[in-house]
Short mmCIF file of C-alpha atoms in Angstrom, two decimals:
data_model
loop_
_atom_site.label_atom_id
_atom_site.label_comp_id
_atom_site.label_asym_id
_atom_site.label_seq_id
_atom_site.Cartn_x
_atom_site.Cartn_y
_atom_site.Cartn_z
CA MET Z 1 80.03 143.06 117.08
CA ILE Z 2 76.51 142.28 115.87
CA GLU Z 3 75.70 146.01 115.31
CA THR Z 4 78.74 146.15 113.18
CA LEU Z 5 77.76 143.77 110.71
CA ALA Z 6 74.62 144.57 110.45
CA THR Z 7 74.98 148.32 109.57
CA SER Z 8 77.98 146.84 107.28
CA SER Z 9 77.12 146.49 103.50
CA PRO Z 10 78.63 144.24 101.20
CA LEU Z 11 78.12 146.91 98.32
CA GLY Z 12 81.92 146.94 96.77
CA SER Z 13 81.67 143.10 97.87
CA GLU Z 14 79.01 142.99 95.30
CA ILE Z 15 79.92 145.00 92.76
CA PHE Z 16 83.39 143.17 92.69
CA ALA Z 17 81.40 139.74 92.31
CA LEU Z 18 79.02 141.33 89.35
CA ILE Z 19 82.30 142.11 87.59
CA ALA Z 20 84.15 138.69 88.03
CA LEU Z 21 80.91 136.87 86.29
CA LEU Z 22 80.92 138.83 83.63
CA VAL Z 23 84.40 138.72 83.39
CA ILE Z 24 84.01 134.76 83.36
CA SER Z 25 81.17 134.98 80.78
CA LEU Z 26 83.68 136.77 78.78
CA VAL Z 27 86.51 134.10 78.93
CA VAL Z 28 84.10 131.20 78.19
CA LEU Z 29 83.01 133.13 75.52
CA LEU Z 30 86.61 133.33 74.14
CA ILE Z 31 86.92 129.67 75.14
CA LEU Z 32 83.91 128.51 73.06
CA ARG Z 33 84.89 130.86 69.59
CA HIS Z 34 88.58 129.14 69.94
CA TYR Z 35 86.81 125.31 70.09
CA LEU Z 36 83.75 126.00 67.95
CA PRO Z 37 82.01 127.13 64.91
CA ILE Z 38 80.29 129.97 67.05
CA ARG Z 39 77.88 130.61 63.86
CA THR Z 40 77.15 127.44 62.72
CA THR Z 41 76.71 125.83 65.92
CA PRO Z 42 72.91 125.28 67.05
CA ALA Z 43 71.98 127.26 70.26
CA TYR Z 44 70.66 123.79 71.87
CA LEU Z 45 74.69 123.14 71.66
CA LEU Z 46 76.07 126.80 72.78
CA VAL Z 47 74.06 127.55 75.27
CA PRO Z 48 74.22 124.07 77.55
CA ILE Z 49 78.05 124.36 77.00
CA PHE Z 50 78.41 127.78 77.93
CA PHE Z 51 76.47 127.14 81.22
CA ALA Z 52 78.44 124.37 81.98
CA LEU Z 53 81.76 125.60 81.16
CA TRP Z 54 80.44 129.32 83.48
CA LEU Z 55 79.02 127.53 86.26
CA PRO Z 56 82.25 125.62 87.61
CA ALA Z 57 84.30 128.55 86.59
CA SER Z 58 81.93 130.69 89.17
CA ILE Z 59 82.43 128.01 91.83
CA VAL Z 60 86.21 128.43 91.83
CA LEU Z 61 85.50 132.26 92.41
CA LEU Z 62 82.48 131.54 95.00
CA VAL Z 63 84.40 129.19 97.04
CA PRO Z 64 87.26 132.04 98.77
CA ILE Z 65 84.18 134.69 98.91
CA ASP Z 66 82.39 131.97 100.93
CA LEU Z 67 85.29 131.17 103.46
CA ALA Z 68 85.62 135.11 103.93
CA SER Z 69 82.25 135.54 104.71
CA SER Z 70 82.09 133.15 107.37
CA ALA Z 71 85.48 134.39 109.01
CA ARG Z 72 84.84 137.56 108.68
CA THR Z 73 85.32 140.12 112.34
CA GLU Z 74 84.52 143.41 113.86
CA ASP Z 75 87.39 145.10 111.08
CA ALA Z 76 85.87 145.92 107.93
CA GLY Z 77 89.01 146.03 106.42
CA SER Z 78 90.13 142.53 107.21
CA ARG Z 79 86.81 141.06 105.98
CA GLY Z 80 88.04 140.88 101.98
CA ILE Z 81 84.98 140.17 99.55
CA TRP Z 82 81.92 139.00 101.75
CA LEU Z 83 78.98 138.17 100.92
CA TYR Z 84 75.19 137.67 103.02
CA ASP Z 85 74.94 134.38 104.58
CA ARG Z 86 71.33 133.83 102.48
CA VAL Z 87 72.94 135.17 99.41
CA LEU Z 88 75.30 132.79 99.45
CA LEU Z 89 72.40 129.93 100.38
CA VAL Z 90 70.56 130.89 97.81
CA ALA Z 91 73.97 130.99 94.93
CA TRP Z 92 75.15 127.72 96.44
CA ARG Z 93 71.61 126.27 95.02
CA ILE Z 94 70.93 127.53 92.22
CA THR Z 95 74.71 126.96 91.42
CA TYR Z 96 74.98 123.41 92.96
CA TRP Z 97 71.24 122.16 90.96
CA LEU Z 98 71.61 123.44 87.80
CA THR Z 99 75.52 121.73 87.70
CA PHE Z 100 73.77 118.78 88.96
CA ALA Z 101 71.07 119.22 85.82
CA LEU Z 102 73.58 119.57 83.32
CA THR Z 103 75.96 116.95 84.43
CA TRP Z 104 73.20 113.98 84.66
CA PHE Z 105 70.71 114.98 82.72
CA ILE Z 106 71.19 117.95 80.34
CA LEU Z 107 74.26 117.23 78.79
CA PRO Z 108 73.75 113.26 77.87
CA ILE Z 109 70.30 113.41 75.94
CA LEU Z 110 71.75 116.57 74.01
CA ALA Z 111 75.16 115.28 73.08
CA GLU Z 112 73.64 111.84 72.23
CA TYR Z 113 70.48 114.34 70.21
CA ALA Z 114 73.79 115.97 68.45
CA ASP Z 115 75.31 112.87 67.46
CA ALA Z 116 72.69 111.63 65.84
CA GLY Z 117 72.02 110.68 62.67
CA TYR Z 118 68.56 111.32 61.99
CA ARG Z 119 66.32 114.13 60.11
CA ASP Z 120 63.28 114.84 62.83
CA PRO Z 121 63.76 116.08 65.78
CA LYS Z 122 61.60 113.34 67.23
CA GLY Z 123 64.34 110.71 65.99
CA ARG Z 124 67.05 112.47 67.62
CA LEU Z 125 65.15 112.39 70.65
CA LEU Z 126 64.35 109.15 70.43
CA PHE Z 127 68.06 107.86 69.83
CA SER Z 128 68.88 109.91 72.34
CA LEU Z 129 66.92 108.95 74.87
CA ARG Z 130 67.77 104.97 74.33
CA ALA Z 131 71.77 106.07 73.74
CA ASN Z 132 71.01 107.10 77.26
CA ALA Z 133 68.82 104.79 78.92
CA GLN Z 134 71.46 101.97 80.00
CA TYR Z 135 73.43 104.71 81.41
CA GLN Z 136 70.49 106.48 83.27
CA ALA Z 137 69.60 102.59 84.30
CA ILE Z 138 72.94 102.42 86.26
CA ILE Z 139 72.35 105.28 88.23
CA LEU Z 140 69.02 104.97 89.30
CA GLY Z 141 70.06 101.32 90.54
CA ALA Z 142 73.02 102.78 92.57
CA GLY Z 143 70.69 105.26 93.74
CA LEU Z 144 68.36 102.36 95.20
CA VAL Z 145 71.11 100.65 97.00
CA THR Z 146 72.15 103.75 98.21
CA MET Z 147 68.93 104.99 99.13
CA LEU Z 148 67.96 102.12 100.85
CA TYR Z 149 70.93 102.21 103.09
CA ILE Z 150 70.65 105.85 104.25
CA PHE Z 151 66.76 104.89 105.01
CA ILE Z 152 67.72 102.19 106.76
CA LYS Z 153 70.60 103.89 108.89
CA GLU Z 154 68.82 107.35 109.48
CA GLY Z 155 65.46 107.10 108.44
CA VAL Z 156 63.07 107.92 105.84
CA SER Z 157 63.16 111.89 105.55
CA PRO Z 158 63.55 114.56 102.59
CA GLU Z 159 66.54 115.14 104.21
CA SER Z 160 67.34 111.19 103.91
CA LEU Z 161 66.44 111.78 100.21
CA LYS Z 162 68.44 114.83 99.15
CA SER Z 163 71.19 112.86 100.88
CA VAL Z 164 70.85 110.24 98.63
CA VAL Z 165 71.46 112.28 95.07
CA MET Z 166 74.29 115.10 96.37
CA ALA Z 167 76.21 111.65 98.19
CA LEU Z 168 76.01 109.38 94.93
CA ALA Z 169 77.39 112.45 92.68
CA TYR Z 170 79.76 113.68 94.84
CA CYS Z 171 81.40 110.07 94.84
CA TRP Z 172 81.15 109.38 91.42
CA GLY Z 173 82.84 113.08 90.85
CA LEU Z 174 85.37 111.80 93.39
CA VAL Z 175 86.14 108.75 91.71
CA LEU Z 176 86.70 110.96 88.50
CA ALA Z 177 88.67 113.32 89.87
CA ILE Z 178 91.01 110.66 92.08
CA TYR Z 179 92.07 108.84 88.48
CA LEU Z 180 92.47 112.58 86.71
CA MET Z 181 94.43 114.12 89.07
CA GLY Z 182 96.42 111.25 90.32
CA HIS Z 183 97.80 110.58 86.60
CA GLY Z 184 98.12 114.84 86.14
CA LEU Z 185 100.34 114.97 89.28
CA VAL Z 186 103.27 112.75 87.90
CA ALA Z 187 102.16 113.27 83.98
CA ILE Z 188 102.65 117.72 84.46
CA PRO Z 189 105.98 117.18 86.04
CA ARG Z 190 107.67 114.98 83.68
CA ASN Z 191 106.63 116.46 80.93
CA LEU Z 192 108.47 119.39 82.57
CA PHE Z 193 111.46 117.55 83.11
CA ARG Z 194 111.19 115.55 79.43
CA ASN Z 195 111.16 118.65 77.40
CA ALA Z 196 113.97 120.13 79.43
CA SER Z 197 115.82 118.48 77.57
CA ILE Z 198 115.26 120.13 73.47
CA SER Z 199 117.14 117.04 71.48
CA GLY Z 200 115.34 114.01 73.57
CA LYS Z 201 112.10 116.52 73.12
CA LEU Z 202 112.38 116.29 69.29
CA ARG Z 203 113.19 112.86 69.39
CA ARG Z 204 110.21 112.25 71.02
CA ILE Z 205 107.64 114.10 68.45
CA GLN Z 206 109.71 112.20 65.77
CA THR Z 207 108.68 108.74 67.93
CA ARG Z 208 105.31 110.30 67.52
CA ALA Z 209 104.79 111.18 63.53
CA PRO Z 210 104.48 107.63 62.27
CA LYS Z 211 101.39 106.85 64.91
CA VAL Z 212 99.89 110.67 64.03
CA HIS Z 213 100.31 110.25 60.31
CA GLU Z 214 99.02 106.80 60.26
CA ASN Z 215 95.98 107.75 61.86
CA MET Z 216 95.33 110.94 59.58
CA GLU Z 217 95.82 108.19 57.03
CA GLU Z 218 93.04 105.37 57.98
CA ALA Z 219 90.54 108.75 59.01
CA ILE Z 220 90.70 109.96 55.70
CA GLN Z 221 90.44 106.40 54.11
CA LYS Z 222 87.62 106.00 56.68
CA LEU Z 223 86.13 109.42 55.34
CA GLU Z 224 86.56 108.60 51.30
CA ASP Z 225 84.96 104.84 52.24
CA LEU Z 226 81.58 106.53 53.21
CA GLU Z 227 81.53 109.18 50.99
CA ALA Z 228 81.81 106.94 47.85
CA GLN Z 229 78.57 105.07 49.44
CA VAL Z 230 76.79 108.05 49.28
CA ALA Z 231 77.78 108.23 45.43
CA GLN Z 232 76.63 104.64 45.03
CA LEU Z 233 73.21 105.61 47.18
CA SER Z 234 72.65 108.99 44.94
CA GLN Z 235 72.96 106.76 41.97
CA ARG Z 236 69.53 104.21 42.64
CA LYS Z 237 66.69 105.56 41.35
CA THR Z 238 64.38 102.57 41.69
CA GLY Z 239 63.56 100.66 45.31
CA THR Z 240 63.72 101.94 48.65
CA ALA Z 241 66.37 104.84 48.18
CA ARG Z 242 63.32 106.58 46.14
CA ASP Z 243 61.90 107.05 49.47
CA PHE Z 244 64.57 108.61 50.62
CA LYS Z 245 65.50 110.65 47.92
CA ASP Z 246 65.58 114.08 49.70
CA TRP Z 247 67.47 113.14 52.35
CA ILE Z 248 70.10 111.07 50.16
CA GLU Z 249 70.57 114.54 48.19
CA GLU Z 250 71.13 115.92 51.13
CA LEU Z 251 73.98 114.40 52.23
CA ALA Z 252 75.18 113.74 48.59
CA GLU Z 253 75.49 117.54 48.73
CA GLU Z 254 77.40 117.88 51.98
CA THR Z 255 80.17 115.51 51.21
CA HIS Z 256 83.18 116.03 49.31
CA LEU Z 257 83.33 113.45 46.66
CA PRO Z 258 87.03 112.10 45.44
CA GLU Z 259 86.15 113.52 41.95
CA SER Z 260 85.91 117.38 43.09
CA ARG Z 261 89.71 116.74 44.78
CA PRO Z 262 92.75 114.85 44.60
CA ARG Z 263 93.06 111.40 46.15
CA THR Z 264 95.14 112.20 49.50
CA LEU Z 265 96.35 109.25 50.60
CA THR Z 266 99.88 107.29 50.19
CA ARG Z 267 100.61 105.75 46.86
CA ARG Z 268 99.38 102.15 48.04
CA ILE Z 269 96.13 103.40 49.43
CA ARG Z 270 95.79 105.47 45.92
CA MET Z 271 95.90 102.09 44.02
CA SER Z 272 93.12 100.62 45.39
CA GLU Z 273 89.15 101.95 45.04
CA PRO Z 274 87.12 102.97 47.99
CA ASN Z 275 85.31 100.47 49.85
CA ALA Z 276 81.33 101.22 49.18
CA THR Z 277 79.03 98.11 50.39
CA ILE Z 278 75.10 99.25 50.80
CA PRO Z 279 72.67 96.69 51.69
CA ASN Z 280 70.00 96.01 48.94
CA VAL Z 281 67.00 97.55 51.45
CA ILE Z 282 67.56 100.78 52.05
CA THR Z 283 66.16 101.97 55.40
CA GLU Z 284 65.56 105.21 58.00
CA ARG Z 285 68.11 103.61 60.33
CA TYR Z 286 70.74 102.46 57.97
CA LEU Z 287 70.68 106.47 56.23
CA ALA Z 288 70.81 107.61 60.21
CA ASP Z 289 74.05 105.91 60.63
CA LEU Z 290 75.28 106.41 57.61
CA SER Z 291 74.52 109.93 58.29
CA ARG Z 292 76.19 109.64 61.86
CA GLN Z 293 79.56 107.63 60.63
CA LEU Z 294 79.75 110.60 58.01
CA THR Z 295 80.24 113.28 60.61
CA ARG Z 296 82.01 111.16 62.99
CA ALA Z 297 84.99 110.52 60.11
CA ARG Z 298 84.17 114.42 59.28
CA HIS Z 299 85.43 115.56 62.77
CA SER Z 300 87.94 112.62 63.47
CA ARG Z 301 89.36 113.58 59.68
CA ALA Z 302 90.21 116.82 60.98
CA ARG Z 303 91.41 116.10 64.13
CA TYR Z 304 94.00 114.18 62.77
CA LEU Z 305 94.98 116.96 60.36
CA ASP Z 306 94.97 119.44 63.20
CA GLU Z 307 97.21 116.59 65.08
CA TRP Z 308 99.69 116.37 62.42
CA ASP Z 309 99.94 119.92 61.61
CA ARG Z 310 100.77 120.50 65.49
CA LEU Z 311 103.32 117.99 65.61
CA LEU Z 312 104.91 119.99 62.46
CA LYS Z 313 104.50 123.13 63.63
CA ASP Z 314 106.40 121.97 67.21
CA ALA Z 315 109.19 120.02 64.87
CA VAL Z 316 109.88 122.80 63.07
CA GLU Z 317 110.45 125.27 66.27
CA THR Z 318 112.19 122.34 68.57
CA GLN Z 319 114.37 122.06 64.90
CA ALA Z 320 115.23 125.51 65.43
CA VAL Z 321 115.97 125.90 69.47
CA LEU Z 322 118.10 122.95 68.63
CA ASP Z 323 119.91 124.74 66.00
CA PHE Z 324 120.25 128.24 67.70
CA SER Z 325 121.69 126.32 71.38
CA GLY Z 326 124.55 124.76 69.66
CA GLY Z 327 123.95 121.52 70.80
CA GLN Z 328 123.16 121.94 74.19
CA ARG Z 329 121.54 118.83 75.59
CA ARG Z 330 119.86 120.87 78.77
CA LEU Z 331 118.96 124.19 78.71
CA LYS Z 332 120.31 126.02 81.82
CA SER Z 333 117.87 128.43 82.65
CA VAL Z 334 115.22 127.57 85.21
CA GLU Z 335 113.34 130.26 84.99
CA PRO Z 336 110.37 128.74 83.07
CA LEU Z 337 110.07 126.27 85.84
CA LEU Z 338 110.03 129.07 88.47
CA ILE Z 339 107.17 130.71 86.73
CA LEU Z 340 105.58 127.77 85.90
CA GLN Z 341 105.42 127.13 89.74
CA TYR Z 342 104.62 130.65 90.84
CA LEU Z 343 101.34 130.41 88.20
CA ILE Z 344 100.50 127.33 90.27
CA GLU Z 345 101.28 128.11 93.81
CA SER Z 346 97.87 128.12 94.99
CA LEU Z 347 96.85 124.41 96.14
CA PHE Z 348 93.17 124.66 94.07
CA SER Z 349 95.02 125.95 90.58
CA ARG Z 350 97.31 122.57 91.16
CA LEU Z 351 94.12 120.08 91.83
CA ILE Z 352 92.01 121.99 88.43
CA LEU Z 353 95.09 121.53 86.58
CA ALA Z 354 96.49 118.08 87.36
CA ALA Z 355 92.51 117.02 86.72
CA LEU Z 356 91.81 119.00 83.51
CA SER Z 357 95.67 118.54 81.78
CA SER Z 358 94.34 114.60 82.24
CA LEU Z 359 91.16 114.54 80.21
CA SER Z 360 93.25 115.50 76.41
CA GLU Z 361 95.86 112.23 77.35
CA VAL Z 362 93.83 109.68 78.72
CA LYS Z 363 92.56 107.78 75.46
CA VAL Z 364 89.55 106.13 77.15
CA TRP Z 365 87.16 108.72 75.76
CA ARG Z 366 85.66 107.36 71.99
CA GLY Z 367 88.12 109.02 70.06
CA ARG Z 368 86.86 112.46 71.44
CA ALA Z 369 88.87 115.51 70.74
CA LEU Z 370 88.91 119.35 71.14
CA VAL Z 371 89.83 120.83 67.82
CA ARG Z 372 90.68 124.33 67.40
CA ARG Z 373 87.36 125.40 65.36
CA ASN Z 374 86.23 122.52 64.83
CA THR Z 375 85.34 120.24 67.47
CA HIS Z 376 82.13 117.93 66.91
CA GLY Z 377 79.36 119.40 69.02
CA GLU Z 378 79.12 115.75 70.72
CA ALA Z 379 82.54 115.53 71.77
CA ALA Z 380 82.02 119.61 72.88
CA MET Z 381 79.53 118.54 75.01
CA TRP Z 382 81.05 115.60 76.81
CA PHE Z 383 84.21 117.79 78.03
CA ALA Z 384 82.17 120.00 79.23
CA MET Z 385 79.97 117.72 81.07
CA GLN Z 386 83.38 116.69 82.94
CA VAL Z 387 84.82 119.69 83.99
CA ALA Z 388 81.34 120.19 85.41
CA LYS Z 389 81.29 116.56 87.18
CA LEU Z 390 84.43 117.57 88.71
CA SER Z 391 83.92 120.89 90.27
CA VAL Z 392 81.87 119.90 92.87
CA PRO Z 393 84.07 117.46 94.08
CA LEU Z 394 87.08 119.53 93.90
CA SER Z 395 85.91 122.65 95.26
CA PHE Z 396 85.02 120.47 98.83
CA ASN Z 397 88.04 118.60 99.12
CA PHE Z 398 89.95 121.77 98.92
CA ILE Z 399 88.29 123.32 101.62
CA THR Z 400 88.65 120.36 103.82
CA PHE Z 401 92.03 121.04 104.02
CA LEU Z 402 91.67 123.80 106.34
CA PRO Z 403 90.74 123.46 109.65
CA PRO Z 404 87.28 122.20 110.54
CA ASP Z 405 86.65 124.69 112.55
CA VAL Z 406 87.26 127.11 108.95
CA TYR Z 407 84.97 125.08 106.66
CA LYS Z 408 82.30 123.63 108.56
CA LYS Z 409 81.29 127.44 109.11
CA THR Z 410 80.82 128.14 105.30
CA MET Z 411 77.39 128.11 103.31
CA PHE Z 412 79.32 125.46 101.17
CA TYR Z 413 79.27 122.73 104.21
CA LYS Z 414 76.11 123.20 105.93
CA PHE Z 415 74.76 122.67 102.23
CA LEU Z 416 76.93 120.28 101.11
CA GLY Z 417 78.85 118.53 103.16
CA LYS Z 418 76.99 117.77 106.01
CA LEU Z 419 74.80 115.91 103.57
CA ILE Z 420 77.93 114.16 101.98
CA VAL Z 421 78.75 113.10 105.50
CA PHE Z 422 75.08 112.04 106.97
CA THR Z 423 76.18 108.27 107.14
CA PRO Z 424 79.12 107.55 108.88
CA LEU Z 425 80.08 105.45 105.16
CA GLY Z 426 79.65 108.45 103.42
CA ASP Z 427 82.08 110.16 106.30
CA TRP Z 428 84.35 107.38 105.33
CA PHE Z 429 84.17 107.47 102.31
CA ASP Z 430 85.13 110.91 102.27
CA TRP Z 431 87.83 110.63 104.80
CA PHE Z 432 89.59 107.85 103.35
CA PHE Z 433 89.21 107.38 99.61
CA PRO Z 434 91.30 109.97 98.43
CA ILE Z 435 94.20 107.98 99.21
CA PHE Z 436 93.63 105.73 96.12
CA ILE Z 437 95.11 108.39 94.54
CA LEU Z 438 98.32 106.52 95.39
CA VAL Z 439 96.92 104.10 92.27
CA PRO Z 440 96.20 106.14 89.29
CA VAL Z 441 100.31 108.02 90.35
CA CYS Z 442 102.29 104.89 90.52
CA ALA Z 443 100.22 103.50 87.67
CA THR Z 444 101.45 106.28 85.77
CA LEU Z 445 104.70 106.51 87.11
CA PHE Z 446 105.68 102.94 87.17
CA ASN Z 447 104.23 102.51 83.41
CA LEU Z 448 101.41 99.97 85.05
CA TYR Z 449 99.38 100.36 81.82
CA GLY Z 450 101.72 98.44 79.32
CA LYS Z 451 102.36 96.03 81.90
CA VAL Z 452 98.99 95.35 81.53
CA LYS Z 453 99.00 95.58 77.73
CA ASP Z 454 102.14 93.21 78.00
CA CYS Z 455 99.74 90.93 79.80
CA VAL Z 456 96.73 90.70 78.61
CA GLY Z 457 96.29 92.49 75.33
CA TYR Z 458 94.73 95.35 76.32
CA GLY Z 459 96.71 98.51 77.26
CA GLY Z 460 97.22 102.38 75.59
CA VAL Z 461 94.85 103.69 77.99
CA ILE Z 462 97.30 106.39 78.85
CA GLU Z 463 99.92 108.01 76.44
CA ASP Z 464 103.23 106.45 77.42
CA GLU Z 465 106.08 108.00 75.73
CA ASP Z 466 109.00 105.94 77.70
CA ASP Z 467 108.97 102.74 75.02
CA GLU Z 468 110.46 104.34 71.68
CA ASN Z 469 111.65 102.20 69.51
CA GLU Z 470 115.17 102.64 67.37
CA ASN Z 471 115.15 100.16 65.72
CA GLY Z 472 114.05 99.58 61.87
CA TYR Z 473 111.43 101.28 59.79
CA GLY Z 474 107.57 100.24 59.71
CA THR Z 475 107.14 99.98 63.93
CA GLY Z 476 107.20 104.02 64.55
CA SER Z 477 110.97 104.49 64.77
CA TRP Z 478 111.72 108.08 65.25
CA ARG Z 479 114.06 107.37 61.93
CA GLU Z 480 110.89 106.81 60.07
CA GLY Z 481 108.69 109.82 62.13
CA ARG Z 482 112.20 112.07 61.29
CA ASP Z 483 111.41 111.36 57.16
CA LEU Z 484 107.78 111.44 57.42
CA ILE Z 485 108.31 115.80 58.74
CA GLU Z 486 111.77 116.00 56.57
CA ARG Z 487 109.55 114.75 53.06
CA GLU Z 488 106.30 116.98 54.75
CA LEU Z 489 108.11 120.28 55.65
CA ASN Z 490 110.17 119.71 51.96
CA GLY Z 491 107.01 119.61 49.84
CA HIS Z 492 107.21 115.67 48.80
CA SER Z 493 104.91 114.47 50.87
CA SER Z 494 102.40 111.93 49.36
CA LEU Z 495 99.41 113.50 50.74
CA GLY Z 496 97.65 115.75 48.16
CA GLY Z 497 95.89 118.38 48.34
CA LEU Z 498 93.13 118.59 51.26
CA GLY Z 499 91.05 121.67 50.72
CA GLU Z 500 91.97 124.44 52.86
CA VAL Z 501 95.48 122.78 53.47
CA SER Z 502 98.15 123.65 51.42
CA VAL Z 503 99.81 120.84 48.91
CA ASP Z 504 103.43 121.88 49.68
CA ARG Z 505 102.66 122.85 53.13
CA ARG Z 506 105.54 125.71 53.77
CA SER Z 507 103.13 127.71 56.00
CA VAL Z 508 101.85 126.08 59.69
CA PRO Z 509 97.61 125.45 59.45
CA ASN Z 510 96.51 127.14 62.42
CA ASN Z 511 99.10 128.72 63.36
CA PRO Z 512 97.15 131.73 65.31
CA ASN Z 513 100.34 134.27 63.92
CA ASN Z 514 100.03 132.63 60.64
CA ARG Z 515 103.91 132.72 60.32
CA ALA Z 516 105.45 130.41 57.28
CA ALA Z 517 107.60 127.98 58.93
CA PRO Z 518 110.86 127.11 57.86
CA ILE Z 519 111.51 125.23 54.79
CA LEU Z 520 114.44 122.38 56.06
CA THR Z 521 116.78 121.68 53.73
CA ILE Z 522 118.54 119.31 52.92
CA PRO Z 523 121.43 118.55 50.60
CA ARG Z 524 122.23 114.98 49.29
CA ALA Z 525 125.71 115.34 49.91
CA GLU Z 526 125.22 115.94 53.34
CA ARG Z 527 122.52 113.18 53.94
CA HIS Z 528 123.78 112.80 57.48
CA ARG Z 529 122.82 116.00 59.05
CA ALA Z 530 119.51 114.57 59.81
CA LEU Z 531 116.33 116.20 61.07
CA GLY Z 532 117.72 116.34 65.22
CA THR Z 533 121.46 116.74 65.12
CA ALA Z 534 122.95 120.28 66.29
CA SER Z 535 124.53 122.15 63.42
CA THR Z 536 127.94 122.98 64.43
CA SER Z 537 127.67 126.25 63.37
CA ARG Z 538 125.58 129.34 63.79
CA PRO Z 539 121.78 129.53 61.81
CA SER Z 540 121.18 130.84 58.13
CA ALA Z 541 120.51 134.33 58.79
CA ALA Z 542 117.46 133.98 56.14
CA PRO Z 543 114.42 133.83 58.26
CA THR Z 544 112.77 131.22 55.65
CA THR Z 545 115.57 128.93 56.19
CA ALA Z 546 116.50 126.82 59.10
CA SER Z 547 119.49 124.63 58.68
CA CYS Z 548 118.78 120.52 59.64
#
């Protein structure tokens, strides 16, 4: 057997691994192109984000190769894709330590650097270091406590010091992964069952519409208030404003002032002037805060406009399906569910899908969101950091589902696993803590977040669609949402021109096919046929009209 392994060469496996890495690189570039404006995003953001996504994807490739390499036999045909142990060890070292550096040092600093409002790099760097000081202090404190425990338990050695670093990073990543997976394991199948009812899906879309519309109006109003501050600053020619003349002119050039575009808010807000209050003494810190708030407000406006457009698109498509189905409450075909089952058959894919899908639903991320071609640089860095942070705990927990005599032979376990279980406490944590996945599962399943909100006045951690108010207007009811969607699609919305967004909203923005959305016409004499009720006859054959 030794002679066979010595004479055999993993050349085919190496070629496959290189091709797979090239494919992963291409996929990551396409993801970046989908969410970021590649041409205008600086390189200090693109490069770290690329590696923060590329390294976890390479770990997904490296885990099965490691398992196949550790289980290889004399039969060359049964080995699959395998590599030498030395190559695997070097690959794990490079992948892990680069991911560690990106997760805990590079990405947090660069994220705050991108969010800083200062003009010069020195001011941005100092702001980033101050913003991360508390975060790094907490990490350092936890590291000192853990290091003291391990040194007392196992003695002082380079191995024990490395165990402190790896165990802490693994524990924090596992806590986040357990929380996100617990929510995703309930939310994904629940959404599938809910969406099986077309009329129920449309009702939930209409229930969400008032909240999304209100958020969009608030984002637009906040941006206009900040732009009004810039307009007043640009009119100041004396005092401390002269010291920052170039900076103020630069802000004025970047803003889209109300004079250059129609008003965009409801009639109630149009009657009030933008709220603009500026201090008597203009300082560098004030301008930096104003610049940062302007950047966040622009991306917040783009986020809620995109969310509103997607909601309109979903409402139009769901209404079309409801009209075509002739009022059936539930789809008879289960083929989409079977296809999805085949797609996520792998247990590893289920773990990743459950964890990553929750990143877009959990609302404790300081308003961060992924917007097509317009994601804020700081938000993109943050989401990439979470993906990198989740990769190692999910990978290690995946291989531990296998028998111990299988996964303990892998280079991944020899490099990382033995340091995680270096002490009895680490071994106990690795085996016992995943049981706590039942906590977020039960919290999501039984809507404990809503109960916490009712008890202590704090909630809204997870989006919950169970509470549907069907009574009255002005309370986020589905009837109010239905009317908002109807007015928007019929071109009678109170929202005016928004630059690239059409006033009559006849075509759904951000549609990849650039397809015109159906126009929902509601005659006055047939007002009872509201959006959300299936038609009793077949829909009209006109491609641009869908019956309501």
